[in-house]
Every structure is written in C-alpha cells, then in structure tokens.
C-alpha cells in the first residue's frame, strides 16, 4: 500500500481518523501546523509526522510530493483546501477531505478538468458530510430518474466537535443556501421549514447550507435541492435571528473571541456518546406527480466519519478512485454507505402523490 498523509490529524475528528486508520492496518503520516500537538500524537502512536502551515505554496507542495493520498481533516476547509488541492494537482497526489462546506465543494469541482489531466482524484466530503446523504440522494435519483426536486435532511447529529462549531459560526455570515433550477441561491438562515418523519419521530426541520446543495446536483442531475436539519423550536428562532448578526460576525475581534470560546468550551462527544448515538437521514424526490421517500439510520456522525474517511482513503491508495472531481457515490457507488456497520436504508413502501 502506498503512503497517506493526514493533515489536521490532532483535531477532534483527525484523532478519530488516525485511530481508525491504525485499526485498519494503515500507518498514516501525521501533519499540521502545531508542533507540540503533532509531536505528542506521533509519539503516542509511533508514527512519523510533518510540521508545516499552508501559507507558502512551495513548502506545501514539497511536503505533498512525498505522498500518494492526502486526507485533509483541518477545518474550516474554506481556509485550508486551496493550498493543499493546488499542491496535489501539481504533484499528482489524490486529495480527500471531510468538508461539508458548499463553497469548498464548488471550488474543488471547478478544478475537475485539471485533475483529470493530472491523473488526480479530487474527492471532498468523505465523512458524515456527505457520504450518507450523497448515497441517499443517488438512491432516490435512480428510483425516480425524471425527478425535478430533491429534499434531504437529518436528525440528531449529536454534540459538535470544535471544528464543526467553528464552521457553523463562520457559516452564519453567509446565511443559508438552496439550489433552484440548477443554480445555488443564498437564503436567510432557517429560510424554510417543514415537518419531517425521520422514522423514529416527526420533527420540525429548517433549511441549512449543507454540502449536498452542491454535491447532489452532480450526483443526480436534479435541479432543485433543499437540505433540512431537525431543530428544537427555540433553536430555529435563534437561527433565524442570526441573520441580524451578519455584520457583527465580519468583525475580526468578534470572530477571534468566538474561536477562543469554542476551543475552550467545546470538546465534542466522548466515546460513550459516540457509541450510544445515532443519526437519522431522510430523503424525498418528486417530479410533480410522484413522490418517493427513503431513510437511513447510521451510527454517530463522528464515528461514521472516521470509518468512511479511512475506507475512502484506502480505496484511493489502492487505485480504486476515478480521476477528476467526484462525490462519494460517483466514486464508490450508490450503496457505498451500506457497507458500514450500523447503516440501514429503508424505502417508503409505495410512491405517494404530491399534494
């Protein structure tokens, strides 16, 4: 097996990814900008490490050149993807990450032709964002090929990691997003709500700018896409009020204060919470006459992220990924997510007519 570099290996999700990789017989090289954290992690696992930031493209490219695959776990990915992707394209290294950020998917997808010419796979979103929802979208799109509308959603992701919390805070400035007639349209936070039956309970959910607003278009070709997250009523109200905080969130002092608070106050779910937790996903396609529904039950999102990210990296190392920009289902198939323990898909018994 060839060589894997995990960038951001000492973050909450990065640590889970490294542990899972070792369980699977992969010995990644660890990387990041924090020398103390990186060397402590490398010593703990008996692994090699590389200390480098992403400010200087030549330095990034020099490090990337050693490896066949890079798995980027350092979020928010809007700040980290570009220098690593560019280095991968210049050095012939496959790029994977665990982003869920629409702008990152769009930016990486725009490099697809260059990646094909370079013989490089660009495969962002190999974690909970967006493996299960992308596979669910693909399944529904195959079931109703003439579908014009796709809605996806999830319930109970659990407590966030520091990286997820930072990404969510930064996303408040941009607001929400949906896809209409093939184009991404920005919306206010919590723009639209609906009641969704996730299989175990019915919840009120609101639109959020999840990565599938970008990726599901390429996976299915469906031109109208919305993604929903189930939230308590008070959280929905707070989300909608957050649109008034947009100008405040552009202030660097405010951003620095929020980052500092998140790093101090948020640890992410512990091992017991990950073991006991689960996530529920729901999807619906329609063509104006028929409506089809399917659901997924998965382990805790961070547990699934470690498993899908490592397996995706293993397949890239083994040469099993197509060149160019890919989504999880275009790279590995509609049923990819069903290969992981604890993932169950259920279809609605019959198509129902739209109201």
Coordinates of C-alpha atoms in Angstrom, one line a residue, residues 1-318:
X1 CA 0.0 0.0 0.0
X2 CA 1.2 3.5 -0.8
X3 CA 1.5 6.4 1.5
X4 CA -1.2 8.5 3.2
X5 CA -0.8 12.0 4.8
X6 CA -3.5 13.1 7.3
X7 CA -3.4 16.9 7.6
X8 CA -5.0 18.2 10.8
X9 CA -4.5 14.9 12.4
X10 CA -4.6 16.2 16.0
X11 CA -8.0 17.8 15.8
X12 CA -11.1 16.1 17.3
X13 CA -12.1 14.3 14.1
X14 CA -8.5 13.9 12.9
X15 CA -7.7 11.9 16.0
X16 CA -10.6 9.5 15.3
X17 CA -9.5 9.1 11.7
X18 CA -5.9 8.3 12.8
X19 CA -7.1 5.7 15.3
X20 CA -9.4 4.1 12.7
X21 CA -6.6 4.0 10.2
X22 CA -4.3 2.2 12.5
X23 CA -7.1 -0.3 13.3
X24 CA -7.4 -1.0 9.6
X25 CA -3.6 -1.6 9.2
X26 CA -2.8 1.8 7.7
X27 CA 0.1 3.8 9.2
X28 CA -0.5 7.4 8.0
X29 CA 2.0 10.2 8.3
X30 CA 0.6 12.9 10.5
X31 CA 0.7 16.6 9.6
X32 CA -0.4 20.1 10.8
X33 CA 1.0 23.4 11.9
X34 CA 1.1 22.8 15.7
X35 CA 4.4 21.3 16.6
X36 CA 3.7 20.3 20.2
X37 CA 0.3 18.7 19.4
X38 CA 1.6 16.9 16.4
X39 CA 4.8 15.5 18.0
X40 CA 2.8 14.3 21.0
X41 CA 0.3 12.5 18.8
X42 CA 3.1 11.0 16.7
X43 CA 4.8 9.7 19.8
X44 CA 1.6 8.3 21.2
X45 CA 1.0 6.2 18.0
X46 CA 4.6 5.6 17.0
X47 CA 4.0 7.4 13.7
X48 CA 6.0 9.8 11.5
X49 CA 4.9 13.5 11.3
X50 CA 5.4 16.6 9.2
X51 CA 5.0 20.1 10.7
X52 CA 4.0 22.8 8.1
X53 CA 1.5 25.5 7.7
X54 CA -0.4 26.4 4.5
X55 CA 0.8 29.9 3.9
X56 CA 3.6 29.1 1.4
X57 CA 2.6 27.1 -1.6
X58 CA 6.1 25.9 -2.4
X59 CA 6.5 24.4 1.1
X60 CA 3.1 22.7 0.9
X61 CA 4.0 21.2 -2.5
X62 CA 7.3 19.9 -1.2
X63 CA 5.6 18.0 1.6
X64 CA 2.7 16.8 -0.5
X65 CA 5.1 15.4 -3.2
X66 CA 6.1 12.6 -0.8
X67 CA 2.6 11.1 -0.7
X68 CA 0.1 9.3 -2.9
X69 CA -3.0 10.5 -1.0
X70 CA -3.8 13.4 1.3
X71 CA -6.8 13.3 3.7
X72 CA -7.5 16.8 4.9
X73 CA -9.1 16.9 8.3
X74 CA -8.3 20.6 9.1
X75 CA -11.5 22.7 9.1
X76 CA -13.0 25.1 8.4
X77 CA -12.0 23.9 5.0
X78 CA -12.7 27.2 3.3
X79 CA -9.3 28.2 4.8
X80 CA -7.4 25.0 4.2
X81 CA -8.5 23.3 1.0
X82 CA -7.0 25.6 -1.7
X83 CA -3.2 25.3 -0.9
X84 CA -3.5 21.5 -0.4
X85 CA -5.6 20.9 -3.5
X86 CA -3.2 23.0 -5.7
X87 CA -0.2 21.1 -4.3
X88 CA -2.0 17.8 -5.0
X89 CA -2.7 18.9 -8.6
X90 CA 0.9 20.0 -9.2
X91 CA 2.4 16.8 -7.6
X92 CA 0.0 14.1 -8.8
X93 CA -1.4 13.4 -5.3
X94 CA -5.0 12.4 -4.7
X95 CA -7.0 14.7 -2.5
X96 CA -9.7 13.8 0.0
X97 CA -11.3 15.8 2.9
X98 CA -14.3 15.7 5.3
X99 CA -15.8 19.1 4.5
X100 CA -19.5 19.9 4.3
X101 CA -19.0 23.5 3.0
X102 CA -20.8 24.3 -0.2
X103 CA -18.2 26.8 -1.3
X104 CA -15.4 24.3 -0.9
X105 CA -17.2 21.7 -3.0
X106 CA -17.9 24.2 -5.7
X107 CA -14.2 25.4 -5.7
X108 CA -12.8 21.9 -5.9
X109 CA -15.3 20.8 -8.6
X110 CA -14.1 23.7 -10.7
X111 CA -10.7 22.0 -10.9
X112 CA -12.1 18.7 -12.2
X113 CA -10.7 19.1 -15.7
X114 CA -7.2 19.9 -14.4
X115 CA -7.5 16.9 -12.1
X116 CA -8.3 14.5 -14.9
X117 CA -5.4 15.8 -16.9
X118 CA -3.1 15.3 -13.9
X119 CA -4.4 11.8 -13.2
X120 CA -5.6 13.0 -9.7
X121 CA -8.8 12.3 -7.8
X122 CA -10.5 15.2 -6.0
X123 CA -12.9 13.7 -3.5
X124 CA -14.1 16.1 -0.8
X125 CA -16.8 15.2 1.7
X126 CA -15.8 11.6 2.7
X127 CA -17.2 11.9 6.2
X128 CA -20.7 12.2 7.6
X129 CA -20.6 15.2 5.3
X130 CA -21.6 14.0 2.7
X131 CA -21.3 10.2 2.3
X132 CA -24.7 9.1 3.7
X133 CA -26.7 11.9 2.3
X134 CA -25.0 11.7 -1.1
X135 CA -25.6 7.9 -1.3
X136 CA -29.3 8.5 -0.3
X137 CA -29.6 11.2 -3.0
X138 CA -28.2 8.8 -5.6
X139 CA -30.5 6.0 -4.5
X140 CA -33.6 8.3 -4.8
X141 CA -32.4 9.7 -8.1
X142 CA -32.1 6.2 -9.5
X143 CA -35.5 5.3 -8.2
X144 CA -37.2 8.3 -9.9
X145 CA -35.0 9.3 -12.8
X146 CA -37.3 12.1 -14.0
X147 CA -37.3 13.8 -10.6
X148 CA -37.2 17.6 -10.6
X149 CA -37.0 18.2 -6.8
X150 CA -34.9 16.6 -4.1
X151 CA -35.1 17.3 -0.4
X152 CA -32.7 15.8 2.2
X153 CA -32.4 16.1 5.9
X154 CA -31.0 14.7 9.1
X155 CA -31.9 14.5 12.8
X156 CA -29.7 14.1 15.8
X157 CA -26.1 14.6 14.8
X158 CA -25.2 15.0 18.5
X159 CA -22.8 17.4 20.2
X160 CA -20.5 19.1 17.7
X161 CA -16.7 19.0 17.7
X162 CA -14.7 22.3 17.9
X163 CA -14.1 22.2 14.2
X164 CA -17.8 21.7 13.4
X165 CA -18.7 24.5 15.7
X166 CA -16.2 26.9 14.1
X167 CA -17.5 26.0 10.7
X168 CA -21.1 26.6 11.8
X169 CA -20.2 30.0 13.3
X170 CA -18.4 31.1 10.1
X171 CA -21.3 29.9 8.1
X172 CA -23.7 32.3 9.9
X173 CA -22.2 35.2 8.0
X174 CA -23.1 33.7 4.6
X175 CA -26.6 32.6 5.6
X176 CA -28.4 29.6 4.1
X177 CA -28.5 28.1 0.6
X178 CA -30.7 26.0 -1.7
X179 CA -30.4 25.0 -5.3
X180 CA -33.1 26.3 -7.7
X181 CA -33.2 25.5 -11.4
X182 CA -29.7 24.2 -11.3
X183 CA -28.2 27.3 -9.6
X184 CA -27.3 27.8 -5.9
X185 CA -29.2 30.6 -4.3
X186 CA -28.4 32.2 -1.0
X187 CA -31.2 32.4 1.5
X188 CA -31.6 33.8 5.1
X189 CA -30.7 31.4 7.9
X190 CA -33.6 28.9 8.6
X191 CA -35.3 30.2 5.5
X192 CA -37.8 27.4 5.1
X193 CA -39.3 24.8 7.5
X194 CA -41.3 21.6 7.2
X195 CA -42.3 18.7 9.3
X196 CA -40.3 15.5 8.5
X197 CA -40.9 12.0 9.6
X198 CA -37.4 10.6 10.2
X199 CA -38.8 7.1 11.0
X200 CA -38.4 7.3 14.8
X201 CA -40.3 10.6 15.3
X202 CA -41.6 13.6 13.4
X203 CA -39.6 16.8 13.8
X204 CA -39.7 20.3 12.5
X205 CA -36.7 20.9 10.3
X206 CA -35.3 24.0 8.6
X207 CA -33.1 24.5 5.5
X208 CA -29.4 24.7 6.1
X209 CA -26.5 25.2 3.7
X210 CA -25.3 21.5 3.8
X211 CA -22.9 20.3 1.2
X212 CA -25.5 18.3 -0.7
X213 CA -26.8 21.6 -2.1
X214 CA -23.6 21.4 -4.2
X215 CA -22.9 17.7 -4.5
X216 CA -26.3 16.2 -5.1
X217 CA -26.7 18.2 -8.3
X218 CA -23.6 16.4 -9.7
X219 CA -24.7 13.1 -8.3
X220 CA -28.2 13.1 -9.6
X221 CA -28.7 16.0 -12.0
X222 CA -31.8 17.1 -10.1
X223 CA -32.0 20.9 -10.5
X224 CA -33.9 21.8 -7.3
X225 CA -32.3 20.7 -4.0
X226 CA -33.0 21.6 -0.3
X227 CA -31.4 20.2 2.8
X228 CA -33.0 20.3 6.2
X229 CA -31.9 19.9 9.8
X230 CA -34.2 19.0 12.6
X231 CA -34.0 21.5 15.5
X232 CA -36.0 22.5 18.6
X233 CA -38.3 25.5 18.2
X234 CA -36.0 27.8 20.2
X235 CA -33.0 26.8 18.1
X236 CA -35.0 27.6 14.9
X237 CA -35.9 31.0 16.3
X238 CA -32.2 31.7 17.2
X239 CA -31.1 30.6 13.8
X240 CA -33.5 32.9 12.1
X241 CA -32.4 35.8 14.3
X242 CA -28.8 35.2 13.5
X243 CA -29.2 36.9 10.1
X244 CA -29.1 40.1 12.0
X245 CA -25.6 39.2 13.4
X246 CA -24.1 39.0 9.9
X247 CA -22.3 42.4 10.0
X248 CA -21.1 41.7 13.6
X249 CA -19.6 38.4 12.5
X250 CA -17.3 40.2 10.0
X251 CA -15.5 41.9 12.9
X252 CA -12.2 40.2 13.5
X253 CA -12.3 40.7 17.2
X254 CA -15.7 39.1 17.5
X255 CA -14.5 36.1 15.3
X256 CA -11.4 35.7 17.4
X257 CA -13.5 35.8 20.6
X258 CA -15.9 33.1 19.3
X259 CA -13.0 30.9 18.2
X260 CA -11.4 31.2 21.6
X261 CA -14.7 30.4 23.4
X262 CA -15.3 27.3 21.1
X263 CA -11.8 26.0 21.6
X264 CA -12.2 26.3 25.4
X265 CA -15.8 25.2 25.9
X266 CA -16.4 22.5 23.2
X267 CA -14.8 19.1 23.3
X268 CA -17.0 17.1 21.1
X269 CA -18.9 13.9 22.1
X270 CA -16.9 11.4 24.2
X271 CA -16.5 7.7 23.4
X272 CA -19.7 6.7 25.3
X273 CA -21.8 9.4 23.5
X274 CA -20.4 8.2 20.1
X275 CA -21.1 4.6 21.0
X276 CA -24.7 5.3 22.0
X277 CA -25.6 8.0 19.5
X278 CA -27.1 7.6 16.1
X279 CA -28.2 9.8 13.2
X280 CA -31.3 9.6 11.1
X281 CA -31.4 10.8 7.5
X282 CA -34.4 11.3 5.3
X283 CA -34.8 12.0 1.6
X284 CA -37.6 12.8 -0.8
X285 CA -37.7 13.1 -4.6
X286 CA -40.6 14.2 -6.7
X287 CA -41.5 15.0 -10.3
X288 CA -44.7 16.9 -9.8
X289 CA -46.8 13.7 -9.9
X290 CA -45.0 11.1 -7.9
X291 CA -43.1 11.3 -4.6
X292 CA -40.6 8.8 -3.2
X293 CA -39.2 8.7 0.3
X294 CA -36.2 6.8 1.7
X295 CA -34.5 6.9 5.1
X296 CA -31.1 6.0 6.6
X297 CA -30.1 5.1 10.1
X298 CA -26.4 5.5 10.8
X299 CA -24.0 5.4 13.8
X300 CA -23.0 8.7 15.4
X301 CA -21.8 11.1 12.7
X302 CA -18.2 11.3 14.0
X303 CA -17.9 7.5 14.3
X304 CA -19.2 7.2 10.7
X305 CA -16.9 9.9 9.5
X306 CA -13.8 8.1 10.8
X307 CA -14.9 4.9 9.1
X308 CA -15.9 6.3 5.7
X309 CA -12.9 8.7 5.6
X310 CA -10.4 5.9 6.2
X311 CA -12.1 3.5 3.8
X312 CA -12.2 6.1 1.1
X313 CA -8.5 6.9 1.6
X314 CA -7.7 3.1 1.5
X315 CA -9.5 2.8 -1.9
X316 CA -7.7 5.9 -3.2
X317 CA -4.4 4.3 -2.0
X318 CA -5.3 1.1 -3.9

